[in-house]
Coordinates of C-alpha atoms and ligand atoms in Angstrom, one line a residue:
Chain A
X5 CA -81.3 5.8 81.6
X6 CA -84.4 7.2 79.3
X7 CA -85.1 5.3 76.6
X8 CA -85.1 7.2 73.1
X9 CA -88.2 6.8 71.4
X10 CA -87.0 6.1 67.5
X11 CA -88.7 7.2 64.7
X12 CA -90.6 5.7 62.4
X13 CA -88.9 4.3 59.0
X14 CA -89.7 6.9 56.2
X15 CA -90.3 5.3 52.2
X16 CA -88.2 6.7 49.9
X17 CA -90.7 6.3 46.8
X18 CA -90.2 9.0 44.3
X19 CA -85.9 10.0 43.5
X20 CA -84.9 11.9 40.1
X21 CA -82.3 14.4 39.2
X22 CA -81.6 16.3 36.2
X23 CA -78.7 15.8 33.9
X24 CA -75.2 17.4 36.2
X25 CA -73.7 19.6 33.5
X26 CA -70.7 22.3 33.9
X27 CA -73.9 25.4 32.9
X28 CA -77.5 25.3 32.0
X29 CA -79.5 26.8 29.9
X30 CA -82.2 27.4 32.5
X31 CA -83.9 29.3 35.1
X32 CA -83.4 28.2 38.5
X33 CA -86.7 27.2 39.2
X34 CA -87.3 25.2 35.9
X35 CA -84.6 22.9 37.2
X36 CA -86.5 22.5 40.4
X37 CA -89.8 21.6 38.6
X38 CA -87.8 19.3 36.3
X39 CA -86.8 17.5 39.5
X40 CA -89.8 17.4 41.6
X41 CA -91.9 16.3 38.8
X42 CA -90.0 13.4 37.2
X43 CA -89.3 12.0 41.3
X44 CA -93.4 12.6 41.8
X45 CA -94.2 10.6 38.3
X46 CA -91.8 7.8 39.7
X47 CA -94.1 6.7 42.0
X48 CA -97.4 8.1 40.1
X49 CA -98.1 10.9 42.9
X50 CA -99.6 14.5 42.1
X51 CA -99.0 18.1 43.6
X52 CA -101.7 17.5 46.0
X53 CA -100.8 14.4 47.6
X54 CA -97.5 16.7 48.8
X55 CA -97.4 17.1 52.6
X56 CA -94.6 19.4 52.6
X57 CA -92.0 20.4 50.4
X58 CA -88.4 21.1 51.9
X59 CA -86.3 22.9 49.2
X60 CA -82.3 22.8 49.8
X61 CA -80.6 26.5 48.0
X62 CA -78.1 29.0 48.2
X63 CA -79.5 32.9 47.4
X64 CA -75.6 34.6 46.8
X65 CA -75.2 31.3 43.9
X66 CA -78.2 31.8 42.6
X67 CA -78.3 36.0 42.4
X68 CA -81.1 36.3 44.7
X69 CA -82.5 37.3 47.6
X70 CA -85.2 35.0 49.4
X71 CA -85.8 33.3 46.3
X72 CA -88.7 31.1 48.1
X73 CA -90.7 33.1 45.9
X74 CA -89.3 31.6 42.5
X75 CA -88.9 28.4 44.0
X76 CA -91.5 27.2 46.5
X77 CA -94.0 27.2 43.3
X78 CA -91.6 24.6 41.4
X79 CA -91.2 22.7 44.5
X80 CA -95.1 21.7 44.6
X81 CA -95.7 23.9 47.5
X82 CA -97.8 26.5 46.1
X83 CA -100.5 26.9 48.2
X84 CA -98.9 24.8 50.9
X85 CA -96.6 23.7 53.5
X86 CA -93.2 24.6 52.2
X87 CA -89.8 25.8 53.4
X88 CA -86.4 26.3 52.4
X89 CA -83.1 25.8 53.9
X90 CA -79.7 27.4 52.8
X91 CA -78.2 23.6 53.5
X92 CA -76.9 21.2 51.5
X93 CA -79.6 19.0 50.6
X94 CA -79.2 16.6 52.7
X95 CA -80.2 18.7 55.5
X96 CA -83.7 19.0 53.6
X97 CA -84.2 15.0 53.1
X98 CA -83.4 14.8 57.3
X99 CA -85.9 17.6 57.7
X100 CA -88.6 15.8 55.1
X101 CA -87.9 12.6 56.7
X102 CA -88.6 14.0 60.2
X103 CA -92.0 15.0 59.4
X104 CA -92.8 12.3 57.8
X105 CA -91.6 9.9 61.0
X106 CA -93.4 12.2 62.9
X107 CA -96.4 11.6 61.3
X108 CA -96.9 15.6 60.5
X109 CA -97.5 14.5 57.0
X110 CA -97.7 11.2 54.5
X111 CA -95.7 12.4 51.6
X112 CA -93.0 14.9 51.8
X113 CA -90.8 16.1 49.0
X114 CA -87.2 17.2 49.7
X115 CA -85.4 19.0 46.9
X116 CA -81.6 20.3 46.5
X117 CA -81.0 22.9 43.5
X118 CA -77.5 24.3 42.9
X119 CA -77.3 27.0 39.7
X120 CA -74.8 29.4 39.9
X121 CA -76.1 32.4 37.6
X122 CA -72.2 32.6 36.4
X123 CA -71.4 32.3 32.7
X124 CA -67.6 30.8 32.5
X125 CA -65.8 28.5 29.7
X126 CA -63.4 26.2 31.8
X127 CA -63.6 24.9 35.4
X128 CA -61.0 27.2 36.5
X129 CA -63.3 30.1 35.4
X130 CA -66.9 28.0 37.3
X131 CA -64.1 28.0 40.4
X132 CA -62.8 31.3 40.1
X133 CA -66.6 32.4 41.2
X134 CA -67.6 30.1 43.3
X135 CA -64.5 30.9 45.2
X136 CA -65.5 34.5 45.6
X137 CA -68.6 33.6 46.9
X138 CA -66.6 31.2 49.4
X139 CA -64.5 34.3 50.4
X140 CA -68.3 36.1 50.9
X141 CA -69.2 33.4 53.1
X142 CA -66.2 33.8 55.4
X143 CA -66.7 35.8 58.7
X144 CA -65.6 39.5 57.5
X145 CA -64.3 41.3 60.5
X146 CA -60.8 38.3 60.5
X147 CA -61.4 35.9 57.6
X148 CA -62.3 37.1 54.8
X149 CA -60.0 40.0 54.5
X150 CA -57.1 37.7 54.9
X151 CA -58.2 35.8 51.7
X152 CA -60.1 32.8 53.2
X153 CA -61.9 30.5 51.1
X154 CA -62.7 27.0 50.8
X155 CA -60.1 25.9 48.6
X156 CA -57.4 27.7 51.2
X157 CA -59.2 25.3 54.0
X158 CA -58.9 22.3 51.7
X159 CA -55.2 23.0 50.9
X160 CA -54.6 23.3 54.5
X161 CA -56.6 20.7 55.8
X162 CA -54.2 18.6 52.8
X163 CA -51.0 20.1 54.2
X164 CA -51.5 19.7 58.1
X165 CA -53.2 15.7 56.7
X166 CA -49.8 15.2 55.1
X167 CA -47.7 16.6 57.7
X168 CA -49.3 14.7 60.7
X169 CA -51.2 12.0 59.5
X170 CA -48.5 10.1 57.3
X171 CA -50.3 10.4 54.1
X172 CA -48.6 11.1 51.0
X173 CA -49.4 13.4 47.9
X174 CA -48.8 10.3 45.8
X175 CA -51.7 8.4 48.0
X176 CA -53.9 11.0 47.8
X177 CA -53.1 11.1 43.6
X178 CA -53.9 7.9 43.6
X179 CA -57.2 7.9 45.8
X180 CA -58.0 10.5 43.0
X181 CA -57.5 8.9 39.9
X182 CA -59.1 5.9 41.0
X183 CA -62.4 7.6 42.3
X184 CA -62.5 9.5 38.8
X185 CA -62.0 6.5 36.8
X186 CA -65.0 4.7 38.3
X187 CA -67.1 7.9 38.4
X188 CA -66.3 8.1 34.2
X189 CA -68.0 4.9 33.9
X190 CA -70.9 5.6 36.3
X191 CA -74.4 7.3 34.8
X192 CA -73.4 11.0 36.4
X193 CA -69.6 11.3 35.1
X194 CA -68.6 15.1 36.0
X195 CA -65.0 13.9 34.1
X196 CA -65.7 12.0 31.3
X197 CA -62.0 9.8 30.8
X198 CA -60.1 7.9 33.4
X199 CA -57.1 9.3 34.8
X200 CA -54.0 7.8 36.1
X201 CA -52.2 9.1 39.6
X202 CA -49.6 10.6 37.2
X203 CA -51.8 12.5 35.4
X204 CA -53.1 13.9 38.8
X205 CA -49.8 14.6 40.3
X206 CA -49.5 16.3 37.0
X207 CA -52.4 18.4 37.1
X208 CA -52.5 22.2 37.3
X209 CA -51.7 23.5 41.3
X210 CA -55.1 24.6 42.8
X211 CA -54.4 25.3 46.6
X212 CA -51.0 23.5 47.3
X213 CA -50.7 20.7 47.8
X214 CA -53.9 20.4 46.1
X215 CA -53.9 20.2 42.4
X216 CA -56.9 20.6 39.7
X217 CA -57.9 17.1 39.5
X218 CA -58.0 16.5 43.5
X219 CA -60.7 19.0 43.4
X220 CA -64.2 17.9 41.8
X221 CA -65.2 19.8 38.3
X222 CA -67.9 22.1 39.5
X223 CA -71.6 20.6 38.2
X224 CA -75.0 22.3 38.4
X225 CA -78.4 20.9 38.6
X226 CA -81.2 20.0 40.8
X227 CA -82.4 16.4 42.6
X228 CA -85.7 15.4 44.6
X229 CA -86.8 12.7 46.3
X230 CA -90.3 11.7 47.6
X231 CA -90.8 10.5 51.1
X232 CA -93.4 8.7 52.3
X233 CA -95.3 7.0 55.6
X234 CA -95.0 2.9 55.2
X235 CA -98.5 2.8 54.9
X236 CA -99.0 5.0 52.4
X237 CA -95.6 4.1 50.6
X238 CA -97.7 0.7 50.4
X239 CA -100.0 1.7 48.0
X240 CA -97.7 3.3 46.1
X241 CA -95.2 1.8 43.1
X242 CA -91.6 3.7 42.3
X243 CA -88.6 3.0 44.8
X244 CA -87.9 0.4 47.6
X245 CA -85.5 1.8 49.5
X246 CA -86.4 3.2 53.3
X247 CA -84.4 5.5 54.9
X248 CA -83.9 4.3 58.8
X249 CA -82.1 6.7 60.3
X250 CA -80.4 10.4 59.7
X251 CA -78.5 12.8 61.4
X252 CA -77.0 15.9 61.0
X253 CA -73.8 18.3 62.6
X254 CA -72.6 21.6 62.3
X255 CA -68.6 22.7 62.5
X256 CA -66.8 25.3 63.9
X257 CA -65.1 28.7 63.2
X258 CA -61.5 29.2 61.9
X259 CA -60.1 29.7 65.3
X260 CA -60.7 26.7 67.1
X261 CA -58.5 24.7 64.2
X262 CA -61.1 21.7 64.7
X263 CA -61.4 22.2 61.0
X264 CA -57.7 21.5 60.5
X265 CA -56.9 19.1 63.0
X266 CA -60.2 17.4 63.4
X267 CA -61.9 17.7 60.5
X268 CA -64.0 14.6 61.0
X269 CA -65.5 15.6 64.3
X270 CA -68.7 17.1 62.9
X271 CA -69.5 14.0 60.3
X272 CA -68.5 11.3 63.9
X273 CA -71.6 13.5 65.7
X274 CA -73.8 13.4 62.6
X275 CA -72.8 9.9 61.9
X276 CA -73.8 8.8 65.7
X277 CA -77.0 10.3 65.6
X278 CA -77.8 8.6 62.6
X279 CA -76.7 5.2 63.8
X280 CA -78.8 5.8 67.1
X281 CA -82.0 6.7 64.9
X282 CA -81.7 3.4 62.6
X283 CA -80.3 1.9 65.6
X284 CA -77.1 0.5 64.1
X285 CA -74.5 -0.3 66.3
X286 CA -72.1 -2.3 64.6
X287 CA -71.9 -0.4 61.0
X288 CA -68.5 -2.3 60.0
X289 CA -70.3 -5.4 59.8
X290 CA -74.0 -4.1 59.1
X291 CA -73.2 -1.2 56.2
X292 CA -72.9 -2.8 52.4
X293 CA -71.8 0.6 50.9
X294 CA -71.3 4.4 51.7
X295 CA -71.2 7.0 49.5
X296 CA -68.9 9.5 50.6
X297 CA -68.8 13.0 50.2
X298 CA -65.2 13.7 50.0
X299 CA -64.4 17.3 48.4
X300 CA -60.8 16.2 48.5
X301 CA -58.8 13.3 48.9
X302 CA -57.3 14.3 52.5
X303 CA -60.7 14.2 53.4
X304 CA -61.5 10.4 52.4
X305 CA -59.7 8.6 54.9
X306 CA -60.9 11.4 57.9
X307 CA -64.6 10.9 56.8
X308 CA -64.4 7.4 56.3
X309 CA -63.5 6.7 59.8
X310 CA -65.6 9.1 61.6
X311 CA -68.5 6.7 59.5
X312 CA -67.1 3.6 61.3
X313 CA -66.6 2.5 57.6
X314 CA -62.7 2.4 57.1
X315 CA -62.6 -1.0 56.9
X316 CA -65.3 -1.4 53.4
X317 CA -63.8 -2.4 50.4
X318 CA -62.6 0.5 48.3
X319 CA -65.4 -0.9 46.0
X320 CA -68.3 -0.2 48.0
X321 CA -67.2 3.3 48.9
X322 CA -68.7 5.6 46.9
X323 CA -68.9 2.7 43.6
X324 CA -70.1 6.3 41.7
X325 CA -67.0 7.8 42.0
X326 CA -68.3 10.4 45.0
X327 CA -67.2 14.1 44.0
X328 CA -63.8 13.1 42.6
X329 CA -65.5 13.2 39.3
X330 CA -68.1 16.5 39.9
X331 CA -69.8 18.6 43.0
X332 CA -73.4 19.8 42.4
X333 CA -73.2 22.2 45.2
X334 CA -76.1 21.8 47.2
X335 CA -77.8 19.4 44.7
X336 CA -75.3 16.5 46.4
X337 CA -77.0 15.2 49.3
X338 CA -79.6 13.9 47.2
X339 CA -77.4 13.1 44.8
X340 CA -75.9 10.7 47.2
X341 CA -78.9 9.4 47.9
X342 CA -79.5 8.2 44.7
X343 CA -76.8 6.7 43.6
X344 CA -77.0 4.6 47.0
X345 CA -80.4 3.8 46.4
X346 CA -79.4 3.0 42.8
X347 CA -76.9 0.9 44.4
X348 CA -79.0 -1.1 46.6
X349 CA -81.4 -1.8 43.8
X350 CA -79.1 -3.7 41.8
X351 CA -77.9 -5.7 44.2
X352 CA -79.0 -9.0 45.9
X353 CA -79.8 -9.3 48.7
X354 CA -80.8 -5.5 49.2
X355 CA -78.6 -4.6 51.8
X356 CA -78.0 -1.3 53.8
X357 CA -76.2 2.0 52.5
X358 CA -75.0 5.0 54.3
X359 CA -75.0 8.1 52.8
X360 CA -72.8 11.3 54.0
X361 CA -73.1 14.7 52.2
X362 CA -71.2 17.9 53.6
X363 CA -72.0 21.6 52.7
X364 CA -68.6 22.9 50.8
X365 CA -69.3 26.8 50.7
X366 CA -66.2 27.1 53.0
X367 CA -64.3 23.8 53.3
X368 CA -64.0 22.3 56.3
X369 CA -65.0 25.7 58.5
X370 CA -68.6 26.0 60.1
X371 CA -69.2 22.6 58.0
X372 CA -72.8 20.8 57.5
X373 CA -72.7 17.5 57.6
X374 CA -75.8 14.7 56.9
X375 CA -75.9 11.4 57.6
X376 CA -78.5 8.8 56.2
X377 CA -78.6 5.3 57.3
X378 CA -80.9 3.3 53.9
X379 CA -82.0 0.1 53.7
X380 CA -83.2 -1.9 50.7
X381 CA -86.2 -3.5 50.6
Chain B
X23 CA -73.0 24.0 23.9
X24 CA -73.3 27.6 22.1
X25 CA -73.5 30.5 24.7
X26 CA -76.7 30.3 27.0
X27 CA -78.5 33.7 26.8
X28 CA -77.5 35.6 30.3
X29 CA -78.1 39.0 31.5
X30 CA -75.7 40.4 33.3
X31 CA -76.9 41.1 36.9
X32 CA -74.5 43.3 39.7
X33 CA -74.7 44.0 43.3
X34 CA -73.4 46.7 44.8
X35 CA -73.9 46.8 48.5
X36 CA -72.2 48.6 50.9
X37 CA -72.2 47.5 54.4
X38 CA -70.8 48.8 57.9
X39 CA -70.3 45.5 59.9
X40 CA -70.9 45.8 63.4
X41 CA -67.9 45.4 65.6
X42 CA -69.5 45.0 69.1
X43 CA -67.1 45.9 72.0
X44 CA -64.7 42.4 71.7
X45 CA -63.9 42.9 68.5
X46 CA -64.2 46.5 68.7
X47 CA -61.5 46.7 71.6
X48 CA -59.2 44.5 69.4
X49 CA -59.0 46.5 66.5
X50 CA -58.3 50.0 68.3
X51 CA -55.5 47.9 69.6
X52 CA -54.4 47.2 66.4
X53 CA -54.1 51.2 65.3
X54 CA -51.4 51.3 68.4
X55 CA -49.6 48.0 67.0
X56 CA -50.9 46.1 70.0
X57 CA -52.6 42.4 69.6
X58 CA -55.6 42.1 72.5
X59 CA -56.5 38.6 73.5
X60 CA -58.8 37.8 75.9
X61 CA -59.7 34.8 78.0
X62 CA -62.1 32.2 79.7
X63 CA -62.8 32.5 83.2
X64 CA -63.3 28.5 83.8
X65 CA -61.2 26.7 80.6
X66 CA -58.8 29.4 80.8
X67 CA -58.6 29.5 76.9
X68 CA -56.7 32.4 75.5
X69 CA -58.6 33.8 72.2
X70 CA -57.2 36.1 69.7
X71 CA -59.4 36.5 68.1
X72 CA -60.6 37.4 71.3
X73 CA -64.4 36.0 72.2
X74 CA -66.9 38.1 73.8
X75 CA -68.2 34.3 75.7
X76 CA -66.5 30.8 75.4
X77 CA -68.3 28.8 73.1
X78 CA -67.4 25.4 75.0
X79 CA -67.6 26.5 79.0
X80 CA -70.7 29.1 77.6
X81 CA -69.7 31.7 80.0
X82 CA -68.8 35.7 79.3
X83 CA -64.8 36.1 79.0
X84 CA -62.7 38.4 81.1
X85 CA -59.5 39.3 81.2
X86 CA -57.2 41.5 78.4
X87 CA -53.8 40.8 77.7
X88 CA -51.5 41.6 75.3
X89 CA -49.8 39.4 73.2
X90 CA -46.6 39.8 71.2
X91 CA -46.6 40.3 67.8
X92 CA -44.9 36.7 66.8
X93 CA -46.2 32.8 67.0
X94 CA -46.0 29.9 65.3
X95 CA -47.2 29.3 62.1
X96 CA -49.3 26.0 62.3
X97 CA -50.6 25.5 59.0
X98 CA -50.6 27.4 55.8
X99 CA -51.5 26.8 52.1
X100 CA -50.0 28.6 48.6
X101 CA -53.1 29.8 46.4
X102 CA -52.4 29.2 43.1
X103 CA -55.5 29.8 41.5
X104 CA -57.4 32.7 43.5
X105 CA -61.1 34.1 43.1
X106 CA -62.6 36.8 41.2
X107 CA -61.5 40.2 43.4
X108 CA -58.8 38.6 45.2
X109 CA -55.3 39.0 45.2
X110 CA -53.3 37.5 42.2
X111 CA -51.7 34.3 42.6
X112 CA -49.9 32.7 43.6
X113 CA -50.1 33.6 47.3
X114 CA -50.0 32.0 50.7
X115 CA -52.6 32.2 54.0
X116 CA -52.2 30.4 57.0
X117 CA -52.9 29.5 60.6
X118 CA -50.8 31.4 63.2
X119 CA -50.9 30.7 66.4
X120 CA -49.7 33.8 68.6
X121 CA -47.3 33.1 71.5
X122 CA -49.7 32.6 74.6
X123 CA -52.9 31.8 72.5
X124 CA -54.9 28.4 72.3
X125 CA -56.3 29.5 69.0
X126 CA -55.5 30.4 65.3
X127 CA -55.6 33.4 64.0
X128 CA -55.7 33.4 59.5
X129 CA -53.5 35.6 57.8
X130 CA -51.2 36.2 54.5
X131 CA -48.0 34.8 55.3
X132 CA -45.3 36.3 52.7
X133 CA -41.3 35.1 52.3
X134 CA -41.7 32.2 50.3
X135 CA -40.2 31.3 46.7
X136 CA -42.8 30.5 44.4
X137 CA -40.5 29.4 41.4
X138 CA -40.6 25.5 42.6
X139 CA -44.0 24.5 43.9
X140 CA -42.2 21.7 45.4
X141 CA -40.0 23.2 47.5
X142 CA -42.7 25.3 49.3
X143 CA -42.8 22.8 51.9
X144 CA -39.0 23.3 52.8
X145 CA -39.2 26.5 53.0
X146 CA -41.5 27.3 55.6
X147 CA -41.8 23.9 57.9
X148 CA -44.5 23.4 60.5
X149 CA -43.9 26.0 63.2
X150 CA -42.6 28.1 61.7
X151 CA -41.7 31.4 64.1
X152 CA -43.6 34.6 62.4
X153 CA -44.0 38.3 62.8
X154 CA -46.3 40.7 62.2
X155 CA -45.3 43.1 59.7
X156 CA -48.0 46.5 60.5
X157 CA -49.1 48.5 57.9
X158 CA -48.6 51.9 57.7
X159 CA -51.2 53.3 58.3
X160 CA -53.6 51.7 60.4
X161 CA -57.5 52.2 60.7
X162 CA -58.5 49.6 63.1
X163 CA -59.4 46.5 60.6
X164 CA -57.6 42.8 60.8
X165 CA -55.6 43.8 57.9
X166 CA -53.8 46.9 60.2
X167 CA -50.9 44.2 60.2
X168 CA -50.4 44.3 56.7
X169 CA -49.0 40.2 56.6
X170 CA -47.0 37.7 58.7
X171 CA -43.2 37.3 57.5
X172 CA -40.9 34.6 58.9
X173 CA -38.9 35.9 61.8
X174 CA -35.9 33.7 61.8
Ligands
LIG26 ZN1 -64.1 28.2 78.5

């Protein structure tokens, strides 16, 4: 068999975001620039020392078309190597990582920025639009005529979870209110109070059996991270963490019902290629903490197990809360990624953290998902 | 937070969405009331909606058939809070898979009782048998059946 060369361990040295907040008062790439340049002060770099920048958005959110233009300038690629991805950002720190295992470049810069230009007063308002954006997203000869959206997918990925899988709307309540009680004492709360299982089960009916607070309060904002080469990383003061290993998986269409039936099949392939890279092959014993990315509690148990990680103390998966208590859209892969790294920095010995982040612009469906194996150091 | 200064910002695009000859064939079947499937040569997979190649074996499909109008309804969901154009809530879509097809086809699924959110479940258990109710006039789009309704 042919051995698989691995590649090299990439320095995550630079990791900011900017406050998560329901709307904000700013243009899109002002929140990008707010990112890029607090995670690039972190470890005392400059625009120039910037290999490439990897920039993770969505143009129907943001009310543009190709807005590389707006952006690329905010990312610290002006003048140049820079892309962007219409990914969850997690798909731009495995791309940033890559060239920086590669040895393409010394310092990369990946950056997830999630702003929908929608003005609304509640949540149900924030959803309301990013739901018809969800319905835009939707293939539009069969699906989207028909309704589809990614709240639909998540009720139905509940109800078929419920039905076949033994779970019960009172475990998933209380799944809930326990991930959004330790999010409202973590630094980003999305939901600011702690809330009992009866006070989900009580909660306003989103996409039966779904109800409000299953679903995360929609958040907007932007997060960066700075990648580097060991030996430059080195020289270089800010974060010791080192990412060893990521991977990534796309879903399928509606049709195939792998999104209903087997909706953990795309984070078990990203989650293998990940564990090859950082060559991990025992991660129930090796693997301190996850944090999940679970856009509803059906989804928990499913993605937990596809990470090999079912068997983790409910305290070390997602200790932040995960999206119970807010989503920043694309901004959540890096998100992830620091509150891992946060994680791992307070905690002796240093230990290792896997970090999973899905794309939810339509639920389960043609789903992204990223896996990133991180080590303390 | 007082109201962030906005401007308001709207796109109007029309588009005409190519069919190809899959699709294409699928939809004039629906102006005659007739649902097309099509299959895989070497998994033997029966698509509606039908597949111009199989994905998994990566080979072109052959072979039409027609389907009846009735299947199983696998999965659905009740919408109770919808998106901005949509239809008003509270409103149910689901996976139906036709008699003779591997696959799942999405549609609005009507005859339930929304007064009791709880009883939804009852109402319309796992599979379910369902019909397709056509609309009356058809122009050869997915919504040419106007909804699924239970056909016990
Ligand atoms: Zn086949």
């Amino acid at each position: 068999m042919p051995t698989r060369a691995r590649p090299g361990p990439v320095h995550v040295v630079g990791l900011s975001c900017t406050p998560l907040l329901p709307e904000q008062d700013a243009v899109l790439d002002e929140l990008v620039f707010d990112a890029v340049s607090a995670a690039l002060s972190e470890c005392a770099l400059r625009k120039a020392d910037v290999g490439l920048s990897v920039l993770a958005s969505m143009d129907v959110p943001d009310g543009r078309s190709i807005s590389s233009g707006l952006t690329t300038a905010a990312a610290a690629g002006y003048l140049s190597d820079s892309y962007r991805l219409e990914a969850d950002s997690g798909s731009a720190v495995a791309a940033a990582a890559q060239a920086v295992a590669a040895g393409d470049v010394e310092v990369a810069v990946a950056v997830g920025v999630h702003n929908p230009e929608h003005h609304a007063t509640d949540d149900a308002g924030r959803r309301a639009f990013l739901e018809q954006l969800s319905n835009l997203a939707f293939e539009p000869a069969f699906d989207r005529p028909v309704g589809m959206t990614a709240q639909a997918v998540y009720g139905m990925q509940a109800a078929h979870a419920i039905r076949a899988s033994g779970v019960t709307l009172q475990d998933l309540a209380e799944l809930s209110a326990a991930a959004i009680t330790r999010g409202a004492a973590g630094r980003r709360p999305g939901r600011r109070s702690p809330v009992t299982a009866a006070e989900v089960l009580a909660s306003a009916p989103v996409a039966w059996p779904l109800l409000d607070l299953m679903f995360p309060a929609p958040l907007t904002g932007a997060a960066a991270v700075v990648l580097a080469s060991p030996a430059r990383a080195a020289r270089l003061l800010g974060r010791s963490a080192v990412v060893t290993g990521t991977g990534q998986a796309t879903g399928d269409h509606t049709w195939t019902g792998d999104w209903l039936t087997r909706p953990e099949a795309t984070t078990a392939r990203a989650a293998a290629d990940a564990y090859r890279n950082a060559a991990l092959t025992d991660p129930a014993s090796s693997v301190d903490v996850v944090e999940l990315s679970a856009p509803t509690p059906a989804l928990h148990g499913p993605y937990l197990r596809a990470l090999g990680l079912s068997g983790l103390p409910p305290a070390r998966v997602s200790p932040s809360g995960g999206l119970a208590g807010g989503h920043a859209g694309l901004a959540n892969g890096i998100v992830r990624l620091l509150e891992a790294v946060e994680w791992l920095e307070t905690h002796e010995p240093r230990g290792r953290a896997v970090v999973h982040s899905v794309d939810t612009v339509t639920g389960t469906v043609s789903e992204e998902a990223t896996v990133a194996v991180v080590e303390g150091v | 937070m007082t109201s962030p200064l906005t401007q308001t910002v709207h796109w109007d695009l029309t588009y005409d969405v190519h069919l190809g000859s899959t699709w294409g064939r699928f939809m004039q079947g629906l102006r005659e009331q007739k649902i097309l499937a099509n299959s895989c040569p070497e998994c033997s997979r029966t698509f509606v909606p039908p597949q111009a190649y199989c994905e998994a074996c990566f080979v072109r499909t052959q072979e039409w058939t027609e389907l009846p109008a009735e299947g199983d309804l696998e999965v659905f969901t009740v919408v109770w809070q919808g998106f901005t154009g949509g239809p008003t809530p509270p409103y149910a879509v689901g996976g139906i898979r036709l008699a003779g097809a591997d696959t799942l086809l999405m549609h609005v699924v009507t005859g339930l009782d929304f007064t009791d959110p709880a009883t939804v479940r009852e109402q319309l258990p796992h599979g379910s048998r369902v019909r397709a109710v056509w609309a009356a006039e058809r122009t050869g789009q997915i919504l040419d059946i106007s909804h699924f309704e239970p056909a016990g």
